[in-house]
Amino acid sequence: MPGPTPSNEAVIEISKLSTSFGDHLVHSGIDLEVYRGEIFALIGGSGSGKSTLLREMILLHRPDAGSIRILGVDLQTLGHGDADDETLALRRRWGVMFQHGGLFGSLTVRENIGLPLREHTGLDDALIDEIAASKLATAGLEPQVGVQYPSELSGGMMKRASLARALALDPELVFLDEPTAGLDPESAGEVDQLVRRLRDLFGLTIVMITHDLDLLWQLADRVAVLADGKVQGIGSMPELAQMDNPAIRKFFDGPRGRAAQEQGRLPHDAHSGREIGKSSWKTK
C-alpha cells in the first residue's frame, strides 16, 4: 500500500504539453504535477503517449508546445547538446531504469553501475568500484554479481542491476520504465518491496510507467491515466476506481482488474508475494 504522505512541493510540473509525430497527435494539452516523495505512475493503453512523455521528461525528446519543469528547471531553457553544463547538472539529479535494463553487454555489472560516476564525477576507479558495490547491495544483489555480465543475469537480477545503476549518483528523482515487466509474480513482488523501501529510506520521488495492476495498487500514491492525448484522471487507485470514464474503467473491470483491486484492499503485511496468478517458476 502507499507509504508516507508526500509533500506538496512539485518536483515535476507539466503544463499544456502537446506532441505530434506527423499527423498523429500524441499529447494534447497535458497538465500534471508530481510531488516530492511520492510514487507516481503513468498508465494507458498502447499509443497513449506515456512512453513519449517519459522520454520528454528525461530530455530524450522535445515536445512541440507547452512546458516541463523538473526540480525547478524549465527544460525549454536548456541547451540542445548533452554536453551543456546545465543539462549535465540536471541529469545528475535523476536516475533512470529502462524497461529492458539498458545495461551495456560488454561491461560487467559493477562497471555498468559505475558508468554514471565515471561520466559525471572525477572520482578514482577504486572509489567508484566501492560505490558500485554499495549500490549493488542496496539493490539486494550479492557482491559476486558485480563481476558478471548482463547476459548472465536472470530477469529479476537485471532489473535490480539497472536500478542500482539508476541510484549511482544518489538522485532525488528516479524514473522507472516497466519495472516488473517480464518477471514472474514472486520476482515482481520483490521489486515492489525494493522500490518502496528505497523511497522510504532515501526520500526519493519515483515516476514509473507500468501495466502491472498489482504494482499500482500496492505501491503507487497517485496514478495518471492517459488516453486520447489527454490525462483522463489522476488520483490514488481507490479514487480512480470510483470514476466513470471508460478509459479508466478498463483498469478496474474484468477478472484481472477485480483481482488486483481485491488484493490491493488487503493490509500490506497480508500480501504474500502476489498470490494472484502466482506461478511456480522463479526469476530471482
PDB file of C-alpha atoms in Angstrom:
ATOM      1  CA  MET A   1       0.000   0.000   0.000  1.00  0.00           C
ATOM      2  CA  PRO A   2       1.134   3.614  -0.442  1.00  0.00           C
ATOM      3  CA  GLY A   3       3.705   4.821   2.059  1.00  0.00           C
ATOM      4  CA  PRO A   4       4.253   8.104   3.904  1.00  0.00           C
ATOM      5  CA  THR A   5       2.302  11.147   2.796  1.00  0.00           C
ATOM      6  CA  PRO A   6       4.325  13.045   0.147  1.00  0.00           C
ATOM      7  CA  SER A   7       4.977  16.780   0.467  1.00  0.00           C
ATOM      8  CA  ASN A   8       3.089  19.376  -1.564  1.00  0.00           C
ATOM      9  CA  GLU A   9       6.303  20.534  -3.267  1.00  0.00           C
ATOM     10  CA  ALA A  10       6.058  19.921  -7.015  1.00  0.00           C
ATOM     11  CA  VAL A  11       9.165  18.162  -8.328  1.00  0.00           C
ATOM     12  CA  ILE A  12       7.715  17.856 -11.852  1.00  0.00           C
ATOM     13  CA  GLU A  13       5.327  20.415 -13.358  1.00  0.00           C
ATOM     14  CA  ILE A  14       3.889  19.790 -16.822  1.00  0.00           C
ATOM     15  CA  SER A  15       1.658  22.427 -18.402  1.00  0.00           C
ATOM     16  CA  LYS A  16      -0.270  22.491 -21.686  1.00  0.00           C
ATOM     17  CA  LEU A  17       2.053  19.894 -23.211  1.00  0.00           C
ATOM     18  CA  SER A  18       1.429  18.971 -26.862  1.00  0.00           C
ATOM     19  CA  THR A  19       3.303  16.465 -29.007  1.00  0.00           C
ATOM     20  CA  SER A  20       2.766  15.236 -32.566  1.00  0.00           C
ATOM     21  CA  PHE A  21       4.514  12.819 -34.879  1.00  0.00           C
ATOM     22  CA  GLY A  22       3.487  13.924 -38.335  1.00  0.00           C
ATOM     23  CA  ASP A  23      -0.322  13.906 -38.424  1.00  0.00           C
ATOM     24  CA  HIS A  24      -0.544  11.761 -35.304  1.00  0.00           C
ATOM     25  CA  LEU A  25      -1.368  13.780 -32.182  1.00  0.00           C
ATOM     26  CA  VAL A  26       0.156  12.091 -29.129  1.00  0.00           C
ATOM     27  CA  HIS A  27      -0.385  14.731 -26.426  1.00  0.00           C
ATOM     28  CA  SER A  28      -2.958  17.499 -26.479  1.00  0.00           C
ATOM     29  CA  GLY A  29      -2.629  19.963 -23.612  1.00  0.00           C
ATOM     30  CA  ILE A  30      -1.408  17.664 -20.844  1.00  0.00           C
ATOM     31  CA  ASP A  31      -1.223  19.114 -17.326  1.00  0.00           C
ATOM     32  CA  LEU A  32       0.079  17.263 -14.281  1.00  0.00           C
ATOM     33  CA  GLU A  33       2.299  17.624 -11.225  1.00  0.00           C
ATOM     34  CA  VAL A  34       4.420  15.122  -9.316  1.00  0.00           C
ATOM     35  CA  TYR A  35       5.150  15.876  -5.656  1.00  0.00           C
ATOM     36  CA  ARG A  36       8.341  15.300  -3.723  1.00  0.00           C
ATOM     37  CA  GLY A  37       8.482  11.908  -2.054  1.00  0.00           C
ATOM     38  CA  GLU A  38       5.596  10.314  -3.913  1.00  0.00           C
ATOM     39  CA  ILE A  39       5.448   7.266  -6.144  1.00  0.00           C
ATOM     40  CA  PHE A  40       3.608   8.458  -9.231  1.00  0.00           C
ATOM     41  CA  ALA A  41       2.514   6.109 -12.017  1.00  0.00           C
ATOM     42  CA  LEU A  42       1.660   6.773 -15.668  1.00  0.00           C
ATOM     43  CA  ILE A  43      -0.693   4.258 -17.247  1.00  0.00           C
ATOM     44  CA  GLY A  44      -2.575   3.975 -20.508  1.00  0.00           C
ATOM     45  CA  GLY A  45      -3.121   1.746 -23.472  1.00  0.00           C
ATOM     46  CA  SER A  46      -0.720   1.214 -26.352  1.00  0.00           C
ATOM     47  CA  GLY A  47      -0.161   4.509 -28.173  1.00  0.00           C
ATOM     48  CA  SER A  48      -1.475   6.628 -25.296  1.00  0.00           C
ATOM     49  CA  GLY A  49       1.777   8.614 -25.142  1.00  0.00           C
ATOM     50  CA  LYS A  50       3.080   7.537 -21.756  1.00  0.00           C
ATOM     51  CA  SER A  51       6.485   6.406 -23.090  1.00  0.00           C
ATOM     52  CA  THR A  52       6.802   9.603 -25.126  1.00  0.00           C
ATOM     53  CA  LEU A  53       6.006  11.632 -22.021  1.00  0.00           C
ATOM     54  CA  LEU A  54       8.719   9.808 -20.094  1.00  0.00           C
ATOM     55  CA  ARG A  55      11.204  10.480 -22.894  1.00  0.00           C
ATOM     56  CA  GLU A  56      10.276  14.169 -22.788  1.00  0.00           C
ATOM     57  CA  MET A  57      10.838  14.311 -19.043  1.00  0.00           C
ATOM     58  CA  ILE A  58      14.336  12.788 -19.327  1.00  0.00           C
ATOM     59  CA  LEU A  59      15.381  15.049 -22.238  1.00  0.00           C
ATOM     60  CA  LEU A  60      15.291  12.393 -24.952  1.00  0.00           C
ATOM     61  CA  HIS A  61      12.519  14.148 -26.901  1.00  0.00           C
ATOM     62  CA  ARG A  62      11.297  17.730 -27.107  1.00  0.00           C
ATOM     63  CA  PRO A  63       7.545  18.414 -27.122  1.00  0.00           C
ATOM     64  CA  ASP A  64       6.011  20.705 -29.733  1.00  0.00           C
ATOM     65  CA  ALA A  65       4.414  23.047 -27.214  1.00  0.00           C
ATOM     66  CA  GLY A  66       3.888  23.532 -23.506  1.00  0.00           C
ATOM     67  CA  SER A  67       6.376  23.354 -20.667  1.00  0.00           C
ATOM     68  CA  ILE A  68       8.055  20.832 -18.401  1.00  0.00           C
ATOM     69  CA  ARG A  69       9.759  21.933 -15.186  1.00  0.00           C
ATOM     70  CA  ILE A  70      11.773  19.337 -13.306  1.00  0.00           C
ATOM     71  CA  LEU A  71      13.433  20.070  -9.957  1.00  0.00           C
ATOM     72  CA  GLY A  72      12.757  23.754 -10.587  1.00  0.00           C
ATOM     73  CA  VAL A  73      14.401  23.804 -14.029  1.00  0.00           C
ATOM     74  CA  ASP A  74      12.422  24.667 -17.167  1.00  0.00           C
ATOM     75  CA  LEU A  75      13.576  22.090 -19.721  1.00  0.00           C
ATOM     76  CA  GLN A  76      12.953  24.561 -22.556  1.00  0.00           C
ATOM     77  CA  THR A  77      15.742  26.767 -21.242  1.00  0.00           C
ATOM     78  CA  LEU A  78      18.355  24.026 -21.501  1.00  0.00           C
ATOM     79  CA  GLY A  79      20.807  23.753 -24.371  1.00  0.00           C
ATOM     80  CA  HIS A  80      20.217  21.127 -27.046  1.00  0.00           C
ATOM     81  CA  GLY A  81      23.521  19.295 -26.550  1.00  0.00           C
ATOM     82  CA  ASP A  82      24.172  16.634 -23.915  1.00  0.00           C
ATOM     83  CA  ALA A  83      27.401  18.459 -23.026  1.00  0.00           C
ATOM     84  CA  ASP A  84      25.545  21.615 -21.959  1.00  0.00           C
ATOM     85  CA  ASP A  85      26.562  22.347 -18.345  1.00  0.00           C
ATOM     86  CA  GLU A  86      23.001  22.968 -17.091  1.00  0.00           C
ATOM     87  CA  THR A  87      21.752  19.821 -18.817  1.00  0.00           C
ATOM     88  CA  LEU A  88      24.506  17.735 -17.250  1.00  0.00           C
ATOM     89  CA  ALA A  89      23.827  19.236 -13.822  1.00  0.00           C
ATOM     90  CA  LEU A  90      20.138  18.329 -14.064  1.00  0.00           C
ATOM     91  CA  ARG A  91      20.813  14.807 -15.364  1.00  0.00           C
ATOM     92  CA  ARG A  92      22.988  14.176 -12.304  1.00  0.00           C
ATOM     93  CA  ARG A  93      19.936  14.743 -10.110  1.00  0.00           C
ATOM     94  CA  TRP A  94      17.871  11.901 -11.558  1.00  0.00           C
ATOM     95  CA  GLY A  95      18.295   8.227 -12.386  1.00  0.00           C
ATOM     96  CA  VAL A  96      16.554   6.103 -14.994  1.00  0.00           C
ATOM     97  CA  MET A  97      15.778   2.393 -15.006  1.00  0.00           C
ATOM     98  CA  PHE A  98      14.926   1.401 -18.566  1.00  0.00           C
ATOM     99  CA  GLN A  99      12.417  -1.343 -19.357  1.00  0.00           C
ATOM    100  CA  HIS A 100      14.953  -3.820 -20.730  1.00  0.00           C
ATOM    101  CA  GLY A 101      17.699  -2.826 -18.322  1.00  0.00           C
ATOM    102  CA  GLY A 102      19.732  -0.707 -20.727  1.00  0.00           C
ATOM    103  CA  LEU A 103      22.958  -2.272 -19.464  1.00  0.00           C
ATOM    104  CA  PHE A 104      25.977  -2.470 -21.750  1.00  0.00           C
ATOM    105  CA  GLY A 105      26.670  -6.096 -22.595  1.00  0.00           C
ATOM    106  CA  SER A 106      30.421  -5.608 -22.907  1.00  0.00           C
ATOM    107  CA  LEU A 107      30.726  -4.292 -19.326  1.00  0.00           C
ATOM    108  CA  THR A 108      30.380  -6.186 -16.061  1.00  0.00           C
ATOM    109  CA  VAL A 109      27.512  -5.295 -13.760  1.00  0.00           C
ATOM    110  CA  ARG A 110      29.906  -3.369 -11.496  1.00  0.00           C
ATOM    111  CA  GLU A 111      31.275  -1.442 -14.478  1.00  0.00           C
ATOM    112  CA  ASN A 112      27.728  -0.650 -15.631  1.00  0.00           C
ATOM    113  CA  ILE A 113      26.782   0.695 -12.213  1.00  0.00           C
ATOM    114  CA  GLY A 114      29.964   2.768 -12.066  1.00  0.00           C
ATOM    115  CA  LEU A 115      29.470   4.258 -15.534  1.00  0.00           C
ATOM    116  CA  PRO A 116      27.434   7.328 -14.421  1.00  0.00           C
ATOM    117  CA  LEU A 117      30.115   8.066 -11.805  1.00  0.00           C
ATOM    118  CA  ARG A 118      32.852   7.914 -14.441  1.00  0.00           C
ATOM    119  CA  GLU A 119      30.846  10.200 -16.726  1.00  0.00           C
ATOM    120  CA  HIS A 120      29.800  12.796 -14.156  1.00  0.00           C
ATOM    121  CA  THR A 121      32.466  12.809 -11.430  1.00  0.00           C
ATOM    122  CA  GLY A 122      36.239  12.903 -11.082  1.00  0.00           C
ATOM    123  CA  LEU A 123      36.377  10.045  -8.590  1.00  0.00           C
ATOM    124  CA  ASP A 124      39.154   7.485  -8.944  1.00  0.00           C
ATOM    125  CA  ASP A 125      38.440   3.950 -10.111  1.00  0.00           C
ATOM    126  CA  ALA A 126      38.868   2.353  -6.688  1.00  0.00           C
ATOM    127  CA  LEU A 127      36.289   4.638  -5.076  1.00  0.00           C
ATOM    128  CA  ILE A 128      33.892   4.189  -7.999  1.00  0.00           C
ATOM    129  CA  ASP A 129      34.139   0.410  -7.621  1.00  0.00           C
ATOM    130  CA  GLU A 130      33.453   0.777  -3.891  1.00  0.00           C
ATOM    131  CA  ILE A 131      30.365   2.910  -4.520  1.00  0.00           C
ATOM    132  CA  ALA A 132      29.176   0.488  -7.217  1.00  0.00           C
ATOM    133  CA  ALA A 133      29.470  -2.391  -4.734  1.00  0.00           C
ATOM    134  CA  SER A 134      27.419  -0.403  -2.225  1.00  0.00           C
ATOM    135  CA  LYS A 135      24.669   0.289  -4.790  1.00  0.00           C
ATOM    136  CA  LEU A 136      24.676  -3.387  -5.727  1.00  0.00           C
ATOM    137  CA  ALA A 137      23.969  -4.261  -2.093  1.00  0.00           C
ATOM    138  CA  THR A 138      21.296  -1.553  -1.861  1.00  0.00           C
ATOM    139  CA  ALA A 139      19.504  -3.206  -4.792  1.00  0.00           C
ATOM    140  CA  GLY A 140      19.607  -6.555  -2.990  1.00  0.00           C
ATOM    141  CA  LEU A 141      22.264  -8.278  -5.102  1.00  0.00           C
ATOM    142  CA  GLU A 142      25.181 -10.353  -3.822  1.00  0.00           C
ATOM    143  CA  PRO A 143      28.754  -8.973  -4.281  1.00  0.00           C
ATOM    144  CA  GLN A 144      29.695 -11.684  -6.799  1.00  0.00           C
ATOM    145  CA  VAL A 145      27.028 -10.406  -9.202  1.00  0.00           C
ATOM    146  CA  GLY A 146      29.260  -7.376  -9.786  1.00  0.00           C
ATOM    147  CA  VAL A 147      31.753  -9.392 -11.847  1.00  0.00           C
ATOM    148  CA  GLN A 148      29.070 -10.984 -14.016  1.00  0.00           C
ATOM    149  CA  TYR A 149      27.953  -9.702 -17.400  1.00  0.00           C
ATOM    150  CA  PRO A 150      24.338  -8.737 -18.179  1.00  0.00           C
ATOM    151  CA  SER A 151      23.874 -11.820 -20.359  1.00  0.00           C
ATOM    152  CA  GLU A 152      24.493 -13.973 -17.283  1.00  0.00           C
ATOM    153  CA  LEU A 153      21.693 -12.401 -15.235  1.00  0.00           C
ATOM    154  CA  SER A 154      18.123 -13.546 -14.781  1.00  0.00           C
ATOM    155  CA  GLY A 155      15.294 -11.098 -15.450  1.00  0.00           C
ATOM    156  CA  GLY A 156      14.908 -10.159 -11.805  1.00  0.00           C
ATOM    157  CA  MET A 157      18.637  -9.647 -11.342  1.00  0.00           C
ATOM    158  CA  MET A 158      18.751  -7.492 -14.480  1.00  0.00           C
ATOM    159  CA  LYS A 159      16.034  -5.213 -13.069  1.00  0.00           C
ATOM    160  CA  ARG A 160      17.914  -4.874  -9.780  1.00  0.00           C
ATOM    161  CA  ALA A 161      21.229  -4.170 -11.518  1.00  0.00           C
ATOM    162  CA  SER A 162      19.585  -1.499 -13.664  1.00  0.00           C
ATOM    163  CA  LEU A 163      18.043   0.042 -10.550  1.00  0.00           C
ATOM    164  CA  ALA A 164      21.457   0.011  -8.849  1.00  0.00           C
ATOM    165  CA  ARG A 165      22.881   1.973 -11.782  1.00  0.00           C
ATOM    166  CA  ALA A 166      19.972   4.440 -11.606  1.00  0.00           C
ATOM    167  CA  LEU A 167      20.946   5.077  -7.961  1.00  0.00           C
ATOM    168  CA  ALA A 168      24.668   5.527  -8.653  1.00  0.00           C
ATOM    169  CA  LEU A 169      24.646   9.331  -8.361  1.00  0.00           C
ATOM    170  CA  ASP A 170      22.325   9.427  -5.310  1.00  0.00           C
ATOM    171  CA  PRO A 171      19.484  11.034  -7.286  1.00  0.00           C
ATOM    172  CA  GLU A 172      16.499  12.910  -5.895  1.00  0.00           C
ATOM    173  CA  LEU A 173      14.235  11.617  -8.647  1.00  0.00           C
ATOM    174  CA  VAL A 174      14.062   8.163 -10.242  1.00  0.00           C
ATOM    175  CA  PHE A 175      12.216   7.160 -13.415  1.00  0.00           C
ATOM    176  CA  LEU A 176      11.197   3.503 -13.762  1.00  0.00           C
ATOM    177  CA  ASP A 177      10.078   2.176 -17.146  1.00  0.00           C
ATOM    178  CA  GLU A 178       8.002  -1.010 -16.651  1.00  0.00           C
ATOM    179  CA  PRO A 179       9.968  -2.117 -13.554  1.00  0.00           C
ATOM    180  CA  THR A 180       8.232  -5.512 -13.291  1.00  0.00           C
ATOM    181  CA  ALA A 181       7.686  -6.331 -16.983  1.00  0.00           C
ATOM    182  CA  GLY A 182       8.716  -9.864 -17.889  1.00  0.00           C
ATOM    183  CA  LEU A 183       9.044 -11.054 -14.287  1.00  0.00           C
ATOM    184  CA  ASP A 184       7.192 -13.879 -12.614  1.00  0.00           C
ATOM    185  CA  PRO A 185       4.858 -12.826  -9.759  1.00  0.00           C
ATOM    186  CA  GLU A 186       7.305 -13.625  -6.955  1.00  0.00           C
ATOM    187  CA  SER A 187      10.170 -11.644  -8.503  1.00  0.00           C
ATOM    188  CA  ALA A 188       7.801  -8.790  -9.364  1.00  0.00           C
ATOM    189  CA  GLY A 189       6.678  -8.688  -5.734  1.00  0.00           C
ATOM    190  CA  GLU A 190      10.315  -8.435  -4.633  1.00  0.00           C
ATOM    191  CA  VAL A 191      10.821  -5.458  -6.949  1.00  0.00           C
ATOM    192  CA  ASP A 192       7.682  -3.842  -5.475  1.00  0.00           C
ATOM    193  CA  GLN A 193       9.125  -4.135  -1.991  1.00  0.00           C
ATOM    194  CA  LEU A 194      12.542  -2.890  -3.060  1.00  0.00           C
ATOM    195  CA  VAL A 195      11.143   0.233  -4.731  1.00  0.00           C
ATOM    196  CA  ARG A 196       9.033   1.056  -1.680  1.00  0.00           C
ATOM    197  CA  ARG A 197      11.977   0.534   0.669  1.00  0.00           C
ATOM    198  CA  LEU A 198      14.246   2.788  -1.406  1.00  0.00           C
ATOM    199  CA  ARG A 199      11.639   5.548  -1.481  1.00  0.00           C
ATOM    200  CA  ASP A 200      11.155   5.366   2.267  1.00  0.00           C
ATOM    201  CA  LEU A 201      14.891   5.147   3.083  1.00  0.00           C
ATOM    202  CA  PHE A 202      16.139   7.888   0.782  1.00  0.00           C
ATOM    203  CA  GLY A 203      13.088  10.096   0.336  1.00  0.00           C
ATOM    204  CA  LEU A 204      13.105   9.529  -3.417  1.00  0.00           C
ATOM    205  CA  THR A 205      10.476  10.812  -5.781  1.00  0.00           C
ATOM    206  CA  ILE A 206       9.616   7.988  -8.178  1.00  0.00           C
ATOM    207  CA  VAL A 207       7.847   8.200 -11.538  1.00  0.00           C
ATOM    208  CA  MET A 208       7.022   4.925 -13.213  1.00  0.00           C
ATOM    209  CA  ILE A 209       5.312   3.577 -16.302  1.00  0.00           C
ATOM    210  CA  THR A 210       3.652   0.236 -15.703  1.00  0.00           C
ATOM    211  CA  HIS A 211       0.923  -2.133 -16.857  1.00  0.00           C
ATOM    212  CA  ASP A 212       1.207  -4.082 -13.598  1.00  0.00           C
ATOM    213  CA  LEU A 213      -2.116  -3.742 -11.762  1.00  0.00           C
ATOM    214  CA  ASP A 214      -0.761  -5.274  -8.538  1.00  0.00           C
ATOM    215  CA  LEU A 215       2.099  -2.771  -8.563  1.00  0.00           C
ATOM    216  CA  LEU A 216      -0.341   0.106  -8.986  1.00  0.00           C
ATOM    217  CA  TRP A 217      -2.496  -0.979  -6.061  1.00  0.00           C
ATOM    218  CA  GLN A 218       0.359  -1.860  -3.727  1.00  0.00           C
ATOM    219  CA  LEU A 219       2.853   0.900  -4.487  1.00  0.00           C
ATOM    220  CA  ALA A 220       1.514   3.992  -6.256  1.00  0.00           C
ATOM    221  CA  ASP A 221       0.494   7.054  -4.254  1.00  0.00           C
ATOM    222  CA  ARG A 222      -1.152   8.578  -7.327  1.00  0.00           C
ATOM    223  CA  VAL A 223      -1.783   7.403 -10.877  1.00  0.00           C
ATOM    224  CA  ALA A 224      -2.370   9.393 -14.082  1.00  0.00           C
ATOM    225  CA  VAL A 225      -4.378   7.688 -16.830  1.00  0.00           C
ATOM    226  CA  LEU A 226      -3.507   8.787 -20.378  1.00  0.00           C
ATOM    227  CA  ALA A 227      -5.833   8.283 -23.356  1.00  0.00           C
ATOM    228  CA  ASP A 228      -6.768  10.211 -26.490  1.00  0.00           C
ATOM    229  CA  GLY A 229      -3.883  12.615 -25.980  1.00  0.00           C
ATOM    230  CA  LYS A 230      -5.075  13.793 -22.574  1.00  0.00           C
ATOM    231  CA  VAL A 231      -4.932  12.971 -18.876  1.00  0.00           C
ATOM    232  CA  GLN A 232      -8.263  11.275 -18.250  1.00  0.00           C
ATOM    233  CA  GLY A 233      -7.887  11.207 -14.481  1.00  0.00           C
ATOM    234  CA  ILE A 234      -5.346  11.494 -11.654  1.00  0.00           C
ATOM    235  CA  GLY A 235      -5.681  10.057  -8.176  1.00  0.00           C
ATOM    236  CA  SER A 236      -4.997   7.120  -5.933  1.00  0.00           C
ATOM    237  CA  MET A 237      -6.197   3.737  -7.182  1.00  0.00           C
ATOM    238  CA  PRO A 238      -9.214   3.793  -4.805  1.00  0.00           C
ATOM    239  CA  GLU A 239     -10.095   7.267  -6.106  1.00  0.00           C
ATOM    240  CA  LEU A 240      -9.764   6.214  -9.752  1.00  0.00           C
ATOM    241  CA  ALA A 241     -11.879   3.129  -9.035  1.00  0.00           C
ATOM    242  CA  GLN A 242     -14.815   5.453  -8.352  1.00  0.00           C
ATOM    243  CA  MET A 243     -14.533   7.273 -11.704  1.00  0.00           C
ATOM    244  CA  ASP A 244     -16.877   6.502 -14.600  1.00  0.00           C
ATOM    245  CA  ASN A 245     -14.559   7.356 -17.505  1.00  0.00           C
ATOM    246  CA  PRO A 246     -14.298   4.361 -19.934  1.00  0.00           C
ATOM    247  CA  ALA A 247     -10.533   4.930 -20.357  1.00  0.00           C
ATOM    248  CA  ILE A 248     -10.161   4.490 -16.582  1.00  0.00           C
ATOM    249  CA  ARG A 249     -12.720   1.708 -16.097  1.00  0.00           C
ATOM    250  CA  LYS A 250     -10.723  -0.780 -18.167  1.00  0.00           C
ATOM    251  CA  PHE A 251      -8.099  -0.902 -15.390  1.00  0.00           C
ATOM    252  CA  PHE A 252     -10.728  -1.976 -12.872  1.00  0.00           C
ATOM    253  CA  ASP A 253     -13.274  -4.047 -14.786  1.00  0.00           C
ATOM    254  CA  GLY A 254     -12.694  -7.625 -15.896  1.00  0.00           C
ATOM    255  CA  PRO A 255     -11.153 -10.509 -13.914  1.00  0.00           C
ATOM    256  CA  ARG A 256      -7.605  -9.092 -13.692  1.00  0.00           C
ATOM    257  CA  GLY A 257      -8.747  -5.659 -12.637  1.00  0.00           C
ATOM    258  CA  ARG A 258     -11.107  -7.015  -9.985  1.00  0.00           C
ATOM    259  CA  ALA A 259      -8.499  -9.445  -8.632  1.00  0.00           C
ATOM    260  CA  ALA A 260      -5.852  -6.728  -8.337  1.00  0.00           C
ATOM    261  CA  GLN A 261      -8.379  -4.407  -6.702  1.00  0.00           C
ATOM    262  CA  GLU A 262      -9.335  -7.030  -4.123  1.00  0.00           C
ATOM    263  CA  GLN A 263      -5.666  -7.780  -3.406  1.00  0.00           C
ATOM    264  CA  GLY A 264      -4.985  -4.058  -3.114  1.00  0.00           C
ATOM    265  CA  ARG A 265      -7.531  -3.723  -0.322  1.00  0.00           C
ATOM    266  CA  LEU A 266      -5.554  -6.114   1.903  1.00  0.00           C
ATOM    267  CA  PRO A 267      -3.232  -4.672   4.570  1.00  0.00           C
ATOM    268  CA  HIS A 268       0.355  -4.502   3.297  1.00  0.00           C
ATOM    269  CA  ASP A 269       1.600  -7.320   5.534  1.00  0.00           C
ATOM    270  CA  ALA A 270      -1.149  -9.599   4.196  1.00  0.00           C
ATOM    271  CA  HIS A 271       0.310  -9.537   0.677  1.00  0.00           C
ATOM    272  CA  SER A 272       2.291 -12.732   0.156  1.00  0.00           C
ATOM    273  CA  GLY A 273       4.359 -12.488  -2.987  1.00  0.00           C
ATOM    274  CA  ARG A 274       1.435 -11.582  -5.250  1.00  0.00           C
ATOM    275  CA  GLU A 275      -0.816 -14.571  -4.819  1.00  0.00           C
ATOM    276  CA  ILE A 276      -2.945 -13.586  -7.800  1.00  0.00           C
ATOM    277  CA  GLY A 277      -1.864 -15.701 -10.737  1.00  0.00           C
ATOM    278  CA  LYS A 278       1.314 -16.786  -8.975  1.00  0.00           C
ATOM    279  CA  SER A 279       3.365 -19.320 -10.910  1.00  0.00           C
ATOM    280  CA  SER A 280       5.807 -21.945  -9.678  1.00  0.00           C
ATOM    281  CA  TRP A 281       8.863 -20.781 -11.608  1.00  0.00           C
ATOM    282  CA  LYS A 282      11.230 -18.054 -10.452  1.00  0.00           C
ATOM    283  CA  THR A 283      13.473 -15.379 -11.944  1.00  0.00           C
ATOM    284  CA  LYS A 284      15.492 -14.252  -8.937  1.00  0.00           C
TER     285      LYS A 284
END
